[in-house]
Backbone as JSON Lines, residues from 0, in Angstrom:
{"i":0,"aa":"M","n":[35.11,45.37,-4.6],"ca":[34.78,44.44,-5.64],"c":[33.89,43.33,-5.08]}
{"i":1,"aa":"K","n":[32.75,43.12,-5.7],"ca":[31.8,42.1,-5.24],"c":[32.12,40.77,-5.88]}
{"i":2,"aa":"K","n":[31.83,39.73,-5.13],"ca":[32.04,38.38,-5.64],"c":[30.7,37.81,-6.12]}
{"i":3,"aa":"P","n":[30.54,37.59,-7.44],"ca":[29.27,37.09,-7.96],"c":[29.06,35.6,-7.7]}
{"i":4,"aa":"F","n":[30.12,34.9,-7.36],"ca":[30.04,33.44,-7.18],"c":[29.04,33.02,-6.09]}
{"i":5,"aa":"P","n":[29.05,33.61,-4.87],"ca":[28.06,33.2,-3.85],"c":[26.62,33.5,-4.25]}
{"i":6,"aa":"K","n":[26.39,34.6,-4.96],"ca":[25.03,34.92,-5.41],"c":[24.55,33.9,-6.44]}
{"i":7,"aa":"M","n":[25.46,33.48,-7.32],"ca":[25.09,32.51,-8.34],"c":[24.74,31.16,-7.69]}
{"i":8,"aa":"I","n":[25.49,30.75,-6.71],"ca":[25.21,29.49,-6.02],"c":[23.88,29.59,-5.27]}
{"i":9,"aa":"L","n":[23.62,30.72,-4.64],"ca":[22.36,30.93,-3.94],"c":[21.18,30.85,-4.91]}
{"i":10,"aa":"R","n":[21.32,31.43,-6.08],"ca":[20.25,31.37,-7.09],"c":[20.02,29.93,-7.57]}
{"i":11,"aa":"I","n":[21.1,29.21,-7.81],"ca":[20.98,27.82,-8.26],"c":[20.29,26.98,-7.19]}
{"i":12,"aa":"L","n":[20.65,27.16,-5.93],"ca":[20.02,26.44,-4.84],"c":[18.54,26.79,-4.74]}
{"i":13,"aa":"L","n":[18.2,28.06,-4.91],"ca":[16.81,28.49,-4.86],"c":[16.0,27.85,-5.99]}
{"i":14,"aa":"V","n":[16.56,27.79,-7.18],"ca":[15.88,27.16,-8.32],"c":[15.68,25.67,-8.04]}
{"i":15,"aa":"C","n":[16.68,25.0,-7.5],"ca":[16.57,23.56,-7.17],"c":[15.49,23.31,-6.13]}
{"i":16,"aa":"V","n":[15.44,24.14,-5.1],"ca":[14.43,23.99,-4.06],"c":[13.04,24.21,-4.65]}
{"i":17,"aa":"L","n":[12.88,25.23,-5.48],"ca":[11.58,25.48,-6.12],"c":[11.18,24.32,-7.03]}
{"i":18,"aa":"L","n":[12.12,23.79,-7.79],"ca":[11.83,22.66,-8.67],"c":[11.39,21.44,-7.87]}
{"i":19,"aa":"L","n":[12.1,21.13,-6.8],"ca":[11.7,20.0,-5.95],"c":[10.34,20.25,-5.31]}
{"i":20,"aa":"G","n":[10.07,21.48,-4.93],"ca":[8.76,21.82,-4.37],"c":[7.63,21.6,-5.35]}
{"i":21,"aa":"F","n":[7.83,22.02,-6.61],"ca":[6.81,21.81,-7.64],"c":[6.62,20.31,-7.92]}
{"i":22,"aa":"L","n":[7.72,19.57,-7.99],"ca":[7.62,18.12,-8.22],"c":[6.87,17.45,-7.07]}
{"i":23,"aa":"Y","n":[7.15,17.87,-5.84],"ca":[6.47,17.28,-4.68],"c":[4.98,17.61,-4.69]}
{"i":24,"aa":"M","n":[4.65,18.84,-5.0],"ca":[3.25,19.26,-5.0],"c":[2.45,18.53,-6.09]}
{"i":25,"aa":"D","n":[3.12,18.16,-7.17],"ca":[2.46,17.48,-8.29],"c":[2.56,15.95,-8.16]}
{"i":26,"aa":"D","n":[3.07,15.46,-7.03],"ca":[3.24,14.03,-6.77],"c":[4.12,13.33,-7.8]}
{"i":27,"aa":"D","n":[5.05,14.08,-8.4],"ca":[5.98,13.47,-9.35],"c":[7.13,12.78,-8.65]}
{"i":28,"aa":"I","n":[7.32,13.02,-7.38],"ca":[8.38,12.34,-6.64],"c":[7.8,11.48,-5.52]}
{"i":29,"aa":"G","n":[6.5,11.24,-5.56],"ca":[5.87,10.31,-4.63],"c":[5.04,10.97,-3.55]}
{"i":30,"aa":"T","n":[4.19,10.14,-2.96],"ca":[3.35,10.54,-1.84],"c":[3.94,9.96,-0.57]}
{"i":31,"aa":"S","n":[4.09,10.77,0.45],"ca":[4.66,10.27,1.7],"c":[3.71,9.27,2.35]}
{"i":32,"aa":"A","n":[4.24,8.4,3.18],"ca":[3.42,7.4,3.87],"c":[2.33,8.07,4.69]}
{"i":33,"aa":"A","n":[2.64,9.21,5.27],"ca":[1.66,9.92,6.09],"c":[0.49,10.47,5.26]}
{"i":34,"aa":"N","n":[0.7,10.67,3.96],"ca":[-0.34,11.24,3.11],"c":[-1.04,10.2,2.23]}
{"i":35,"aa":"L","n":[-0.77,8.92,2.43],"ca":[-1.37,7.9,1.57],"c":[-2.9,7.86,1.68]}
{"i":36,"aa":"E","n":[-3.43,7.94,2.88],"ca":[-4.89,7.88,3.01],"c":[-5.54,9.04,2.27]}
{"i":37,"aa":"S","n":[-4.99,10.21,2.4],"ca":[-5.53,11.38,1.7],"c":[-5.43,11.18,0.19]}
{"i":38,"aa":"D","n":[-4.32,10.64,-0.29],"ca":[-4.14,10.38,-1.71],"c":[-5.15,9.36,-2.21]}
{"i":39,"aa":"I","n":[-5.38,8.31,-1.43],"ca":[-6.36,7.28,-1.8],"c":[-7.75,7.9,-1.9]}
{"i":40,"aa":"R","n":[-8.11,8.68,-0.92],"ca":[-9.44,9.31,-0.94],"c":[-9.61,10.22,-2.16]}
{"i":41,"aa":"N","n":[-8.57,10.98,-2.5],"ca":[-8.65,11.9,-3.64],"c":[-8.59,11.15,-4.97]}
{"i":42,"aa":"L","n":[-7.62,10.26,-5.12],"ca":[-7.4,9.57,-6.39],"c":[-8.54,8.63,-6.75]}
{"i":43,"aa":"Q","n":[-9.05,7.9,-5.77],"ca":[-10.09,6.91,-6.05],"c":[-11.47,7.36,-5.59]}
{"i":44,"aa":"K","n":[-11.58,8.63,-5.28],"ca":[-12.88,9.22,-4.92],"c":[-13.57,8.46,-3.78]}
{"i":45,"aa":"I","n":[-12.82,8.19,-2.72],"ca":[-13.34,7.48,-1.56],"c":[-14.08,8.47,-0.66]}
{"i":46,"aa":"P","n":[-15.35,8.21,-0.33],"ca":[-16.11,9.12,0.54],"c":[-15.48,9.23,1.93]}
{"i":47,"aa":"E","n":[-15.69,10.36,2.55],"ca":[-15.12,10.63,3.89],"c":[-15.63,9.66,4.95]}
{"i":48,"aa":"D","n":[-16.85,9.13,4.79],"ca":[-17.39,8.25,5.82],"c":[-16.95,6.79,5.65]}
{"i":49,"aa":"W","n":[-16.16,6.49,4.62],"ca":[-15.63,5.15,4.45],"c":[-14.42,4.93,5.34]}
{"i":50,"aa":"I","n":[-14.22,3.69,5.74],"ca":[-13.06,3.3,6.53],"c":[-11.92,2.99,5.56]}
{"i":51,"aa":"V","n":[-10.72,3.46,5.87],"ca":[-9.53,3.17,5.07],"c":[-8.5,2.54,6.0]}
{"i":52,"aa":"E","n":[-8.14,1.29,5.71],"ca":[-7.16,0.57,6.53],"c":[-6.07,0.02,5.63]}
{"i":53,"aa":"G","n":[-4.86,-0.08,6.17],"ca":[-3.8,-0.62,5.34],"c":[-2.52,-0.91,6.09]}
{"i":54,"aa":"D","n":[-1.53,-1.27,5.29],"ca":[-0.21,-1.64,5.81],"c":[0.82,-1.03,4.87]}
{"i":55,"aa":"V","n":[1.91,-0.5,5.45],"ca":[2.95,0.15,4.67],"c":[4.3,-0.42,5.06]}
{"i":56,"aa":"S","n":[5.1,-0.78,4.05],"ca":[6.48,-1.19,4.28],"c":[7.39,-0.16,3.61]}
{"i":57,"aa":"D","n":[8.67,-0.45,3.55],"ca":[9.59,0.49,2.9],"c":[9.38,0.59,1.4]}
{"i":58,"aa":"T","n":[8.85,-0.47,0.76],"ca":[8.72,-0.46,-0.69],"c":[7.3,-0.66,-1.21]}
{"i":59,"aa":"M","n":[6.36,-1.03,-0.36],"ca":[4.99,-1.26,-0.82],"c":[3.99,-0.83,0.24]}
{"i":60,"aa":"A","n":[2.81,-0.42,-0.24],"ca":[1.7,-0.08,0.65],"c":[0.43,-0.69,0.07]}
{"i":61,"aa":"A","n":[-0.41,-1.23,0.93],"ca":[-1.67,-1.84,0.51],"c":[-2.78,-1.34,1.42]}
{"i":62,"aa":"Y","n":[-3.92,-0.98,0.81],"ca":[-5.05,-0.45,1.56],"c":[-6.36,-1.05,1.06]}
{"i":63,"aa":"I","n":[-7.32,-1.12,1.97],"ca":[-8.69,-1.51,1.64],"c":[-9.59,-0.41,2.19]}
{"i":64,"aa":"S","n":[-10.53,0.05,1.38],"ca":[-11.47,1.1,1.77],"c":[-12.88,0.55,1.63]}
{"i":65,"aa":"Y","n":[-13.73,0.85,2.6],"ca":[-15.09,0.3,2.56],"c":[-16.01,1.11,3.47]}
{"i":66,"aa":"P","n":[-17.34,1.07,3.16],"ca":[-18.3,1.75,4.04],"c":[-18.57,0.92,5.29]}
{"i":67,"aa":"Q","n":[-19.21,1.52,6.26],"ca":[-19.52,0.83,7.52],"c":[-20.28,-0.48,7.31]}
{"i":68,"aa":"D","n":[-21.21,-0.48,6.35],"ca":[-22.03,-1.68,6.13],"c":[-21.32,-2.72,5.25]}
{"i":69,"aa":"R","n":[-20.13,-2.41,4.78],"ca":[-19.29,-3.31,3.96],"c":[-19.97,-3.75,2.67]}
{"i":70,"aa":"S","n":[-20.81,-2.9,2.13],"ca":[-21.55,-3.23,0.91],"c":[-20.72,-3.0,-0.35]}
{"i":71,"aa":"D","n":[-19.55,-2.39,-0.22],"ca":[-18.71,-2.07,-1.35],"c":[-17.26,-2.03,-0.87]}
{"i":72,"aa":"H","n":[-16.32,-1.92,-1.79],"ca":[-14.92,-1.79,-1.39],"c":[-14.11,-1.22,-2.54]}
{"i":73,"aa":"T","n":[-12.95,-0.7,-2.19],"ca":[-11.94,-0.28,-3.15],"c":[-10.59,-0.64,-2.52]}
{"i":74,"aa":"F","n":[-9.72,-1.29,-3.31],"ca":[-8.38,-1.57,-2.8],"c":[-7.38,-0.69,-3.51]}
{"i":75,"aa":"S","n":[-6.22,-0.5,-2.9],"ca":[-5.16,0.34,-3.46],"c":[-3.81,-0.28,-3.15]}
{"i":76,"aa":"V","n":[-2.95,-0.33,-4.15],"ca":[-1.58,-0.81,-3.97],"c":[-0.63,0.28,-4.48]}
{"i":77,"aa":"Y","n":[0.33,0.63,-3.66],"ca":[1.34,1.64,-3.98],"c":[2.72,1.0,-3.88]}
{"i":78,"aa":"V","n":[3.67,1.55,-4.65],"ca":[5.06,1.12,-4.54],"c":[5.95,2.35,-4.37]}
{"i":79,"aa":"N","n":[7.05,2.15,-3.69],"ca":[8.05,3.19,-3.51],"c":[9.17,2.87,-4.5]}
{"i":80,"aa":"R","n":[9.25,3.65,-5.55],"ca":[10.22,3.39,-6.62],"c":[11.64,3.67,-6.16]}
{"i":81,"aa":"P","n":[12.59,2.89,-6.68],"ca":[13.99,3.19,-6.39],"c":[14.43,4.45,-7.14]}
{"i":82,"aa":"G","n":[15.5,5.06,-6.69],"ca":[16.02,6.26,-7.36],"c":[15.47,7.51,-6.73]}
{"i":83,"aa":"L","n":[15.24,8.53,-7.55],"ca":[14.75,9.83,-7.07],"c":[13.27,9.71,-6.74]}
{"i":84,"aa":"S","n":[13.01,9.17,-5.57],"ca":[11.65,8.96,-5.11],"c":[11.61,9.26,-3.63]}
{"i":85,"aa":"F","n":[10.67,10.09,-3.25],"ca":[10.53,10.43,-1.84],"c":[9.2,9.95,-1.29]}
{"i":86,"aa":"G","n":[8.64,8.94,-1.93],"ca":[7.35,8.45,-1.46],"c":[6.83,7.33,-2.33]}
{"i":87,"aa":"Y","n":[5.54,7.14,-2.25],"ca":[4.86,6.01,-2.88],"c":[4.07,6.47,-4.1]}
{"i":88,"aa":"F","n":[3.98,5.57,-5.08],"ca":[3.25,5.83,-6.31],"c":[2.15,4.8,-6.46]}
{"i":89,"aa":"F","n":[0.96,5.26,-6.86],"ca":[-0.17,4.37,-7.07],"c":[0.17,3.39,-8.18]}
{"i":90,"aa":"R","n":[-0.01,2.11,-7.91],"ca":[0.29,1.08,-8.9],"c":[-0.98,0.4,-9.44]}
{"i":91,"aa":"G","n":[-1.97,0.24,-8.58],"ca":[-3.21,-0.38,-9.03],"c":[-4.25,-0.37,-7.93]}
{"i":92,"aa":"G","n":[-5.49,-0.57,-8.34],"ca":[-6.56,-0.59,-7.37],"c":[-7.9,-0.69,-8.05]}
{"i":93,"aa":"G","n":[-8.93,-0.66,-7.25],"ca":[-10.28,-0.75,-7.77],"c":[-11.11,-1.68,-6.93]}
{"i":94,"aa":"S","n":[-11.98,-2.41,-7.61],"ca":[-12.88,-3.33,-6.94],"c":[-12.8,-4.67,-7.66]}
{"i":95,"aa":"L","n":[-12.52,-5.75,-6.93],"ca":[-12.42,-7.08,-7.52],"c":[-13.23,-8.08,-6.71]}
{"i":96,"aa":"S","n":[-13.81,-9.04,-7.38],"ca":[-14.55,-10.07,-6.66],"c":[-13.61,-10.9,-5.79]}
{"i":97,"aa":"G","n":[-12.35,-11.06,-6.2],"ca":[-11.38,-11.79,-5.38],"c":[-11.12,-11.13,-4.04]}
{"i":98,"aa":"V","n":[-11.17,-9.81,-4.01],"ca":[-11.01,-9.07,-2.76],"c":[-12.3,-9.13,-1.97]}
{"i":99,"aa":"E","n":[-13.43,-9.06,-2.66],"ca":[-14.72,-9.07,-1.98],"c":[-15.04,-10.44,-1.37]}
{"i":100,"aa":"R","n":[-14.86,-11.5,-2.15],"ca":[-15.29,-12.83,-1.71],"c":[-14.19,-13.69,-1.11]}
{"i":101,"aa":"G","n":[-12.94,-13.31,-1.32],"ca":[-11.84,-14.13,-0.85],"c":[-10.68,-13.28,-0.38]}
{"i":102,"aa":"I","n":[-9.48,-13.81,-0.59],"ca":[-8.25,-13.1,-0.27],"c":[-7.45,-13.01,-1.56]}
{"i":103,"aa":"A","n":[-7.03,-11.81,-1.92],"ca":[-6.26,-11.6,-3.13],"c":[-4.82,-11.24,-2.77]}
{"i":104,"aa":"E","n":[-3.89,-11.91,-3.43],"ca":[-2.47,-11.59,-3.27],"c":[-2.05,-10.76,-4.47]}
{"i":105,"aa":"F","n":[-1.39,-9.62,-4.21],"ca":[-0.93,-8.74,-5.28],"c":[0.59,-8.66,-5.25]}
{"i":106,"aa":"T","n":[1.2,-8.86,-6.42],"ca":[2.64,-8.71,-6.56],"c":[2.9,-7.69,-7.67]}
{"i":107,"aa":"V","n":[4.03,-7.02,-7.57],"ca":[4.44,-6.05,-8.57],"c":[5.82,-6.46,-9.06]}
{"i":108,"aa":"D","n":[5.94,-6.62,-10.37],"ca":[7.21,-7.02,-10.98],"c":[8.34,-6.11,-10.52]}
{"i":109,"aa":"G","n":[9.43,-6.71,-10.08],"ca":[10.59,-5.94,-9.64],"c":[10.58,-5.57,-8.17]}
{"i":110,"aa":"Y","n":[9.55,-5.96,-7.44],"ca":[9.46,-5.64,-6.01],"c":[9.42,-6.95,-5.22]}
{"i":111,"aa":"N","n":[10.11,-6.98,-4.11],"ca":[10.24,-8.19,-3.3],"c":[9.25,-8.25,-2.15]}
{"i":112,"aa":"E","n":[8.06,-7.74,-2.4],"ca":[7.01,-7.82,-1.39],"c":[5.71,-8.18,-2.07]}
{"i":113,"aa":"R","n":[4.76,-8.6,-1.26],"ca":[3.44,-8.93,-1.78],"c":[2.39,-8.46,-0.79]}
{"i":114,"aa":"A","n":[1.25,-8.11,-1.34],"ca":[0.15,-7.59,-0.52],"c":[-1.0,-8.59,-0.53]}
{"i":115,"aa":"F","n":[-1.6,-8.8,0.62],"ca":[-2.8,-9.63,0.75],"c":[-3.93,-8.71,1.18]}
{"i":116,"aa":"I","n":[-5.0,-8.67,0.37],"ca":[-6.09,-7.74,0.62],"c":[-7.4,-8.52,0.56]}
{"i":117,"aa":"S","n":[-8.29,-8.25,1.53],"ca":[-9.56,-8.98,1.58],"c":[-10.61,-8.22,2.35]}
{"i":118,"aa":"M","n":[-11.86,-8.36,1.89],"ca":[-13.0,-7.9,2.69],"c":[-13.31,-8.94,3.77]}
{"i":119,"aa":"N","n":[-12.64,-10.04,3.72],"ca":[-12.67,-11.13,4.7],"c":[-14.03,-11.82,4.83]}
{"i":120,"aa":"Q","n":[-14.68,-12.05,3.7],"ca":[-15.9,-12.87,3.72],"c":[-15.62,-14.31,4.16]}
{"i":121,"aa":"P","n":[-14.42,-14.87,3.86],"ca":[-14.14,-16.23,4.33],"c":[-13.84,-16.31,5.83]}
{"i":122,"aa":"K","n":[-13.81,-15.15,6.49],"ca":[-13.59,-15.08,7.94],"c":[-12.23,-15.63,8.37]}
{"i":123,"aa":"A","n":[-11.19,-15.24,7.64],"ca":[-9.83,-15.64,8.02],"c":[-9.51,-15.08,9.4]}
{"i":124,"aa":"A","n":[-9.02,-15.95,10.27],"ca":[-8.74,-15.56,11.65],"c":[-7.26,-15.65,11.98]}
{"i":125,"aa":"R","n":[-6.51,-16.32,11.09],"ca":[-5.09,-16.52,11.4],"c":[-4.3,-16.6,10.09]}
{"i":126,"aa":"L","n":[-3.11,-16.01,10.14],"ca":[-2.15,-16.06,9.04],"c":[-0.91,-16.74,9.58]}
{"i":127,"aa":"E","n":[-0.45,-17.77,8.89],"ca":[0.78,-18.47,9.29],"c":[1.83,-18.3,8.2]}
{"i":128,"aa":"I","n":[3.04,-17.93,8.62],"ca":[4.17,-17.77,7.72],"c":[5.2,-18.82,8.11]}
{"i":129,"aa":"D","n":[5.41,-19.8,7.24],"ca":[6.35,-20.9,7.5],"c":[7.61,-20.67,6.67]}
{"i":130,"aa":"D","n":[8.71,-20.31,7.33],"ca":[9.96,-20.06,6.62],"c":[10.84,-21.3,6.52]}
{"i":131,"aa":"G","n":[10.32,-22.45,6.9],"ca":[11.09,-23.69,6.85],"c":[11.71,-24.05,8.18]}
{"i":132,"aa":"N","n":[11.9,-23.08,9.04],"ca":[12.47,-23.31,10.37],"c":[11.46,-23.05,11.47]}
{"i":133,"aa":"T","n":[10.74,-21.96,11.33],"ca":[9.74,-21.58,12.33],"c":[8.46,-21.16,11.63]}
{"i":134,"aa":"V","n":[7.39,-21.17,12.39],"ca":[6.1,-20.72,11.88],"c":[5.69,-19.5,12.69]}
{"i":135,"aa":"Q","n":[5.56,-18.39,12.0],"ca":[5.1,-17.15,12.64],"c":[3.59,-17.07,12.46]}
{"i":136,"aa":"I","n":[2.89,-16.77,13.54],"ca":[1.44,-16.69,13.5],"c":[1.01,-15.24,13.72]}
{"i":137,"aa":"I","n":[0.14,-14.78,12.84],"ca":[-0.44,-13.44,12.96],"c":[-1.94,-13.62,13.1]}
{"i":138,"aa":"D","n":[-2.48,-13.17,14.22],"ca":[-3.93,-13.26,14.43],"c":[-4.64,-12.15,13.66]}
{"i":139,"aa":"L","n":[-5.75,-12.52,13.04],"ca":[-6.58,-11.57,12.31],"c":[-7.95,-11.52,12.95]}
{"i":140,"aa":"N","n":[-8.62,-10.41,12.83],"ca":[-10.0,-10.31,13.27],"c":[-10.87,-10.87,12.16]}
{"i":141,"aa":"S","n":[-11.51,-11.98,12.4],"ca":[-12.29,-12.66,11.36],"c":[-13.49,-11.86,10.88]}
{"i":142,"aa":"D","n":[-13.84,-10.8,11.6],"ca":[-14.98,-9.97,11.21],"c":[-14.55,-8.68,10.53]}
{"i":143,"aa":"Q","n":[-13.23,-8.51,10.28],"ca":[-12.74,-7.25,9.73],"c":[-12.01,-7.47,8.41]}
{"i":144,"aa":"P","n":[-12.2,-6.58,7.44],"ca":[-11.37,-6.59,6.23],"c":[-9.91,-6.3,6.61]}
{"i":145,"aa":"F","n":[-8.99,-6.67,5.73],"ca":[-7.58,-6.43,6.03],"c":[-6.77,-6.2,4.76]}
{"i":146,"aa":"A","n":[-5.62,-5.55,4.94],"ca":[-4.6,-5.37,3.91],"c":[-3.26,-5.53,4.62]}
{"i":147,"aa":"I","n":[-2.46,-6.49,4.15],"ca":[-1.19,-6.82,4.8],"c":[-0.1,-6.87,3.74]}
{"i":148,"aa":"V","n":[1.07,-6.29,4.03],"ca":[2.22,-6.36,3.15],"c":[3.27,-7.26,3.82]}
{"i":149,"aa":"L","n":[3.77,-8.25,3.05],"ca":[4.77,-9.18,3.55],"c":[5.92,-9.31,2.55]}
{"i":150,"aa":"P","n":[7.12,-9.6,3.03],"ca":[8.22,-9.87,2.1],"c":[7.89,-11.08,1.23]}
{"i":151,"aa":"A","n":[8.3,-11.04,-0.03],"ca":[8.02,-12.14,-0.95],"c":[8.72,-13.42,-0.5]}
{"i":152,"aa":"N","n":[9.85,-13.27,0.16],"ca":[10.61,-14.45,0.59],"c":[10.38,-14.79,2.06]}
{"i":153,"aa":"A","n":[9.26,-14.35,2.62],"ca":[8.97,-14.61,4.04],"c":[8.77,-16.09,4.31]}
{"i":154,"aa":"G","n":[8.3,-16.82,3.31],"ca":[8.04,-18.24,3.48],"c":[6.7,-18.6,2.88]}
{"i":155,"aa":"V","n":[6.23,-19.77,3.23],"ca":[4.95,-20.26,2.74],"c":[3.83,-19.63,3.57]}
{"i":156,"aa":"I","n":[2.85,-19.06,2.89],"ca":[1.76,-18.35,3.55],"c":[0.51,-19.23,3.56]}
{"i":157,"aa":"H","n":[-0.11,-19.32,4.74],"ca":[-1.38,-20.04,4.88],"c":[-2.33,-19.19,5.72]}
{"i":158,"aa":"F","n":[-3.58,-19.1,5.28],"ca":[-4.63,-18.44,6.04],"c":[-5.57,-19.53,6.55]}
{"i":159,"aa":"Y","n":[-6.13,-19.31,7.75],"ca":[-7.08,-20.26,8.35],"c":[-8.26,-19.5,8.95]}
{"i":160,"aa":"D","n":[-9.42,-20.11,8.89],"ca":[-10.59,-19.52,9.55],"c":[-10.58,-19.87,11.03]}
{"i":161,"aa":"G","n":[-11.59,-19.46,11.76],"ca":[-11.66,-19.67,13.21],"c":[-11.71,-21.13,13.62]}
{"i":162,"aa":"N","n":[-12.13,-22.03,12.7],"ca":[-12.19,-23.46,12.99],"c":[-10.93,-24.2,12.56]}
{"i":163,"aa":"G","n":[-9.93,-23.46,12.06],"ca":[-8.69,-24.09,11.62],"c":[-8.73,-24.6,10.19]}
{"i":164,"aa":"N","n":[-9.79,-24.3,9.45],"ca":[-9.89,-24.71,8.05],"c":[-9.07,-23.76,7.18]}
{"i":165,"aa":"P","n":[-8.36,-24.29,6.18],"ca":[-7.57,-23.41,5.32],"c":[-8.46,-22.49,4.47]}
{"i":166,"aa":"V","n":[-7.96,-21.29,4.25],"ca":[-8.62,-20.31,3.38],"c":[-7.64,-20.01,2.26]}
{"i":167,"aa":"N","n":[-8.03,-20.27,1.03],"ca":[-7.15,-20.04,-0.11],"c":[-7.11,-18.58,-0.51]}
{"i":168,"aa":"Y","n":[-6.06,-18.23,-1.23],"ca":[-5.95,-16.88,-1.78],"c":[-5.61,-16.97,-3.25]}
{"i":169,"aa":"Q","n":[-5.95,-15.9,-3.97],"ca":[-5.77,-15.84,-5.42],"c":[-4.66,-14.87,-5.75]}
{"i":170,"aa":"K","n":[-3.73,-15.28,-6.62],"ca":[-2.6,-14.43,-7.01],"c":[-3.02,-13.48,-8.14]}
{"i":171,"aa":"N","n":[-2.59,-12.21,-8.01],"ca":[-2.92,-11.17,-8.98],"c":[-1.7,-10.29,-9.21]}
{"i":172,"aa":"P","n":[-1.02,-10.42,-10.35],"ca":[0.09,-9.5,-10.61],"c":[-0.45,-8.13,-11.02]}
{"i":173,"aa":"L","n":[0.25,-7.09,-10.63],"ca":[-0.14,-5.72,-11.05],"c":[0.84,-5.21,-12.08]}
């Protein structure tokens, strides 16, 4: 006498694995951190010769893409949704004068992080995070665009150029 119970469980497991595979292939359960650059290039039609740089945390990813001559740019912000999510989902992006000419801060409702993205025309050379007790300093290359993800509650954020002059940033909710 054969037992149909193990075969039925095997079939159910096979169907579940196939379903998860299809969801993953269709990006319905997110893009892995390792595949974000590829997703950015495909989704936003970024040419292969453009530079793509960014920062990834557990819940947010921010990227800036630009050609060698820095004549154009595209930014990308992704979030890692809570629940049945195995990766990051595109939340917003494109080209903004705030990213081109200054520093843009991006926040997403319901997420406790923020992204700072810039082509760095103001030549920001230093980022200071003041949590009320200590000041953390992050050096930036004043000649390079950047994308940085920070916790929303990290403290007061200040950017400075190479001469110590403050560089303002513009808030942009997504």
